[in-house]
CSV table of C-alpha atoms in Angstrom, one decimal:
chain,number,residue,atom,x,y,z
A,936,UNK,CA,84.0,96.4,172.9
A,937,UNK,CA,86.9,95.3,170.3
A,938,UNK,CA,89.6,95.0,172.4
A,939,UNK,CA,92.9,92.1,172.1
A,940,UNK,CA,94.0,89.7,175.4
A,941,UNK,CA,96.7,88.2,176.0
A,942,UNK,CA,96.6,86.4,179.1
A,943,UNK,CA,100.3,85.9,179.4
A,944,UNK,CA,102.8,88.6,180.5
A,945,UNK,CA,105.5,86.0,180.6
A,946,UNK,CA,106.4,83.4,178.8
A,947,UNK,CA,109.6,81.0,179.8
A,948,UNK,CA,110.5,77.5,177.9
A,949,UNK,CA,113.7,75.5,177.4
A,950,UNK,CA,115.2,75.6,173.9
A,951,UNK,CA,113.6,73.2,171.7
A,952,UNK,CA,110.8,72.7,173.4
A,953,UNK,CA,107.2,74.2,171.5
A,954,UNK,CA,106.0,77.4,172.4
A,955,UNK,CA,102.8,78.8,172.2
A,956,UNK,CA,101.5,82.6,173.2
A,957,UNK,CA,97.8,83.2,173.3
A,958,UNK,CA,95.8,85.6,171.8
A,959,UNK,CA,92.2,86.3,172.2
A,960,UNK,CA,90.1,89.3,170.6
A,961,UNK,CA,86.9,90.8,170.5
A,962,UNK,CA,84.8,91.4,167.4
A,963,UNK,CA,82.1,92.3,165.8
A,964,UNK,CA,83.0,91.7,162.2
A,965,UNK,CA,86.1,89.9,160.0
A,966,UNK,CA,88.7,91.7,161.6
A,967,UNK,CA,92.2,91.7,160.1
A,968,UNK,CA,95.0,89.9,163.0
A,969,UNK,CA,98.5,90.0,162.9
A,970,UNK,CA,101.6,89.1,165.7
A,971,UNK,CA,104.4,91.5,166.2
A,972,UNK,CA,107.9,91.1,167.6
A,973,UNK,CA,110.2,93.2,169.5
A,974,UNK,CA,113.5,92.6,169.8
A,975,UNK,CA,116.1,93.6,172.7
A,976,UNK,CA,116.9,97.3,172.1
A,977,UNK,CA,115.0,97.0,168.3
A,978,UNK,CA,111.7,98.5,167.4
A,979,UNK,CA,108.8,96.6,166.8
A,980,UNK,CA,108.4,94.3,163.5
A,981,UNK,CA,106.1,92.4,161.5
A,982,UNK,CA,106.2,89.1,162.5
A,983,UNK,CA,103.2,87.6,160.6
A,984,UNK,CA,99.3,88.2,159.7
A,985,UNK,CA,96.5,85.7,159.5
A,986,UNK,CA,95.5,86.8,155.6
A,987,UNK,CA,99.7,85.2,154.6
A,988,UNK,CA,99.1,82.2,155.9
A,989,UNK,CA,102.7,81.9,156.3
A,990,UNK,CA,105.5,80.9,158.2
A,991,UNK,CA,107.9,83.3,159.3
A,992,UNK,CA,110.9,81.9,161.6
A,993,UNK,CA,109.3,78.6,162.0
A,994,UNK,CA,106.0,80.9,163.5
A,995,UNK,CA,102.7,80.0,162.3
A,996,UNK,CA,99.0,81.2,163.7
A,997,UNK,CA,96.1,80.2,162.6
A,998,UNK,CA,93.0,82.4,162.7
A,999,UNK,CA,89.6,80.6,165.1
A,1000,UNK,CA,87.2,82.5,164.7
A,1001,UNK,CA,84.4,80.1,166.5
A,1002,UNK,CA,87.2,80.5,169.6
A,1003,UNK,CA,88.0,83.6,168.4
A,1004,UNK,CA,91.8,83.5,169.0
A,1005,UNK,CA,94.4,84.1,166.9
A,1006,UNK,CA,97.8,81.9,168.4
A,1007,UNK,CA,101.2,82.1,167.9
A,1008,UNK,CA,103.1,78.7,168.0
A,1009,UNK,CA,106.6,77.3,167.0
A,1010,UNK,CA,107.4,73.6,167.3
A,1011,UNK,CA,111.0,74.0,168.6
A,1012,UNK,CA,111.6,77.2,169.9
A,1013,UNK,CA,115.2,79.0,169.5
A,1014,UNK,CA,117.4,81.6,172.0
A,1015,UNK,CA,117.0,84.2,169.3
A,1016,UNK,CA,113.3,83.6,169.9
A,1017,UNK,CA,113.0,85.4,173.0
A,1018,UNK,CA,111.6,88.8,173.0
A,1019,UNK,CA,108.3,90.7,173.3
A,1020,UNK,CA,105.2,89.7,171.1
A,1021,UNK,CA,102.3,91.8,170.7
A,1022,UNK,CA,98.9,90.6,169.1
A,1023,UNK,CA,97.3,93.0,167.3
A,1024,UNK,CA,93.9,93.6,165.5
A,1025,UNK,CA,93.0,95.8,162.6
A,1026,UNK,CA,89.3,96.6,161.5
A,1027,UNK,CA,86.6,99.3,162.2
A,1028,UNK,CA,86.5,100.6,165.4
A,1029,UNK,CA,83.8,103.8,166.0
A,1030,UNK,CA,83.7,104.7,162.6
A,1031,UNK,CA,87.2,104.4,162.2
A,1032,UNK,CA,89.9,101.9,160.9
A,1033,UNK,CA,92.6,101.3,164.0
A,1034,UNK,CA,95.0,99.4,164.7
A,1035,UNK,CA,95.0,97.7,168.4
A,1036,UNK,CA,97.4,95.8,170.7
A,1037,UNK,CA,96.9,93.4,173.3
A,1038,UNK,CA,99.0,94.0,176.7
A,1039,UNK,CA,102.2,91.8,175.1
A,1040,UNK,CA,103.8,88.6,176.2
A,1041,UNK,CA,107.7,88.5,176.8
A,1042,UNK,CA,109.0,85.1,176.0
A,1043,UNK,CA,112.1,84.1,177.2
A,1044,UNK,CA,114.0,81.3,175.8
A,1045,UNK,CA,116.3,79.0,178.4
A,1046,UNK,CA,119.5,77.6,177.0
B,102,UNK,CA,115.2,104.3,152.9
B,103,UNK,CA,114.1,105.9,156.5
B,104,UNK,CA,110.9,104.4,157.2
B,105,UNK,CA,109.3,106.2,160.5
B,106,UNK,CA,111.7,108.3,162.4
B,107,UNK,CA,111.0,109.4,166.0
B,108,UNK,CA,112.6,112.8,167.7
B,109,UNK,CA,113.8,112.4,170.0
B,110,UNK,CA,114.9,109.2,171.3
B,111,UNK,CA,115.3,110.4,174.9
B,112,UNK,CA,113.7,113.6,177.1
B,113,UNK,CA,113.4,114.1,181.1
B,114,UNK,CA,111.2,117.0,181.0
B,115,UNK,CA,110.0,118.2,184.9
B,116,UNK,CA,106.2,118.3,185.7
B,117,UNK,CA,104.4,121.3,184.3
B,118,UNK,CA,106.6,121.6,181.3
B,119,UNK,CA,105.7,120.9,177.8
B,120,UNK,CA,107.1,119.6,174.9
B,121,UNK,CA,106.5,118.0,171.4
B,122,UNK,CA,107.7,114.7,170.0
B,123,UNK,CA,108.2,114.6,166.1
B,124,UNK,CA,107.5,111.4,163.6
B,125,UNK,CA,108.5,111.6,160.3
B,126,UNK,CA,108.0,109.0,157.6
B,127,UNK,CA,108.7,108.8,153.9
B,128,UNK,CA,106.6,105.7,152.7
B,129,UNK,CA,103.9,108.6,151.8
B,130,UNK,CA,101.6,106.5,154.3
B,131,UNK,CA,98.0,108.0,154.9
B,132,UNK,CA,97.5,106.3,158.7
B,133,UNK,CA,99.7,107.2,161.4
B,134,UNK,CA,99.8,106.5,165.1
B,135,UNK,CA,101.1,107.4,168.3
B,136,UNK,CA,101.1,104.7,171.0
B,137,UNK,CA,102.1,104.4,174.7
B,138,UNK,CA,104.2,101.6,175.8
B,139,UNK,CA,104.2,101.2,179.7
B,140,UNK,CA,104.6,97.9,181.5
B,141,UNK,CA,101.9,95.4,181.4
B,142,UNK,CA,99.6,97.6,179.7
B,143,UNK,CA,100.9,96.6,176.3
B,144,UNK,CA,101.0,99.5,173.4
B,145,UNK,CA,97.9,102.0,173.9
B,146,UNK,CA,96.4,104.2,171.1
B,147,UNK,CA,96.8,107.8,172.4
B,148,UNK,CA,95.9,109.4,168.7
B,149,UNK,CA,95.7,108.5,165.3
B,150,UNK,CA,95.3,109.7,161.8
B,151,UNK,CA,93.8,109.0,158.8
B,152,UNK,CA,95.4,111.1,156.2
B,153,UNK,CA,97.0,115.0,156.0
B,154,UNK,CA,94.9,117.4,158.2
B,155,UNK,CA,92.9,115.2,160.1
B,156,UNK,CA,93.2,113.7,163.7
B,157,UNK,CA,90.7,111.3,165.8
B,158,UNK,CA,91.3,110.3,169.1
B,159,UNK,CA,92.5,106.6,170.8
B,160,UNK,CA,92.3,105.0,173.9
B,161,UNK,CA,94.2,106.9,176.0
B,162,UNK,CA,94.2,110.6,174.4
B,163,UNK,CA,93.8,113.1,177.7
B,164,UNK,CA,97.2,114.7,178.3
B,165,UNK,CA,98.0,115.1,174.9
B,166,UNK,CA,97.2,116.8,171.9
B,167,UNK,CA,98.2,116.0,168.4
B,168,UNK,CA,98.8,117.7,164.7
B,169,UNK,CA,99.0,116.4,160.9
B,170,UNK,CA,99.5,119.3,158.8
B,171,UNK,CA,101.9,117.6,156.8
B,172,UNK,CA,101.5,114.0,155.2
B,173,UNK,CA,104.9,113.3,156.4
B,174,UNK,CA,104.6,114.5,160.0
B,175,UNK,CA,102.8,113.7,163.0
B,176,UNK,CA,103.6,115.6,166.2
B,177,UNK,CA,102.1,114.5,169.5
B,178,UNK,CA,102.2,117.6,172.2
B,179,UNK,CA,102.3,117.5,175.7
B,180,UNK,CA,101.0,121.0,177.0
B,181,UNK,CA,101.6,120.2,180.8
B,182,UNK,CA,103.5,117.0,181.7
B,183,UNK,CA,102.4,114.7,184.2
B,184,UNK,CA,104.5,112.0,185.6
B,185,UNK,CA,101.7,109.6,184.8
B,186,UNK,CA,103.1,110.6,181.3
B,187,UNK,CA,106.6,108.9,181.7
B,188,UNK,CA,106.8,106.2,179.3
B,189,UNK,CA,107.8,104.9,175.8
B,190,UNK,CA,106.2,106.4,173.0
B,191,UNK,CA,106.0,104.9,169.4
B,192,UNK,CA,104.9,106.3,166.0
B,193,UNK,CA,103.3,103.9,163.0
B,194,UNK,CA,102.7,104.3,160.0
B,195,UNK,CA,100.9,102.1,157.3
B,196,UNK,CA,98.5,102.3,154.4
B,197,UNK,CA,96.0,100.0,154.6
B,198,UNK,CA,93.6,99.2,151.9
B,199,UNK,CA,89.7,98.8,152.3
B,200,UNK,CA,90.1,95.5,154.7
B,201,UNK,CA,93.1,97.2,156.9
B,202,UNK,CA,95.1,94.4,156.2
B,203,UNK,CA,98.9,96.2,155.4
B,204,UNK,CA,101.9,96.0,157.8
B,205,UNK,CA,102.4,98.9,160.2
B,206,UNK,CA,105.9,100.4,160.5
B,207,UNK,CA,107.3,101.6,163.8
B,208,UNK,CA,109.5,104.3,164.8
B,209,UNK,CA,112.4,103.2,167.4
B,210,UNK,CA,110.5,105.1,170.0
B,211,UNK,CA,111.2,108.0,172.5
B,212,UNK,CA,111.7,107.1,176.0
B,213,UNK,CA,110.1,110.2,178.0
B,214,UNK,CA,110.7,110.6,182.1
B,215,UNK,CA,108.7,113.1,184.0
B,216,UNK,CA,110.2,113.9,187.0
């Protein structure tokens, strides 16, 4: 079945220490990945997708398809950082192009 | 500009009742969604759809029912609300080309309490 983990429902690091949330899916095909953010009292955002290959906010993931996991990592993170992050995974599902989420990960940020 | 606009933000409706929440966009997207946000369970796909008039269902679609007769518009009904029901809803939009690979946009969500 396709389906997107992540294994962490809470995240907590000290400011400037690196921070990395997890994200494994479930396959069968090239599937399209991306992270999104959620922001205190915002709606959810694009934070980034694996096709880019960019950085956004000092984020970067890279795409391992022989571990199949799709991380989210910043070197130093920041207070502004903290807030919900959903993986997600775009591709053909029954016959159908969708657009899934893994259960989330809220990162918190210690000053 | 918008973007995807959710109606309403807030509803306690009592068990039994029913009600319809309203997403609007004006990107002239083809794909829209309605989720389900509820604590550790992450954002569930209740329904989806892939262009005006048509409707497939998600993950999580019993309870609810769904409508697309307008590009602009996707309502998701709830005929008889349980309190299973009470959580945070979200609408998406995107148009993705043949790999899926666009950016989704989110409504600010409605927050639904069934007492």
């Amino acid at each position: 079945a396709q389906r997107v983990t992540q294994p962490e429902k809470l995240l907590s690091v000290f400011k400037g220490a690196p921070v990395e949330l997890k994200c494994n899916y479930s396959y069968s095909g090239s599937p399209e990945l991306f992270w999104y953010v959620q922001y205190s009292r915002q709606r959810l955002q694009l934070l980034l997708r694996h096709i880019s290959r960019e950085s956004i906010k000092g984020f970067t993931a890279d795409l391992n398809k022989g571990e199949t996991s799709f991380h989210l990592k910043k070197p130093f993170a920041q207070e502004e950082d903290s807030a919900m992050y959903y993986c997600a995974l775009s591709g053909i599902i029954q016959g159908a192009q969708k657009l899934v989420f893994g259960q989330g990960t809220r990162l918190t940020i210690n000053p | 500009n918008a973007g995807v606009t959710q109606t309403p933000k807030f509803r306690v409706l009592k068990t039994g009742q029913s009600m319809t929440l309203l997403c609007a966009q004006d990107m002239n997207h083809e794909y829209m969604y309605w989720y389900r946000q509820d604590p550790g369970m992450g954002l569930r796909l209740i329904h989806y759809s892939v262009g005006e008039g048509t409707t497939a269902k998600g993950e999580v679609p019993d309870g609810y029912n769904v409508s697309r007769l307008k590009k602009q518009n996707f309502l998701l009904g709830l005929e008889s609300a349980a309190p299973s029901q009470t959580s945070v809803y979200f609408c998406a939009s995107s148009y993705p080309d043949r790999r899926g690979n666009t950016e989704a946009f989110f409504g600010q969500g409605t927050r639904l309490t069934v007492v």
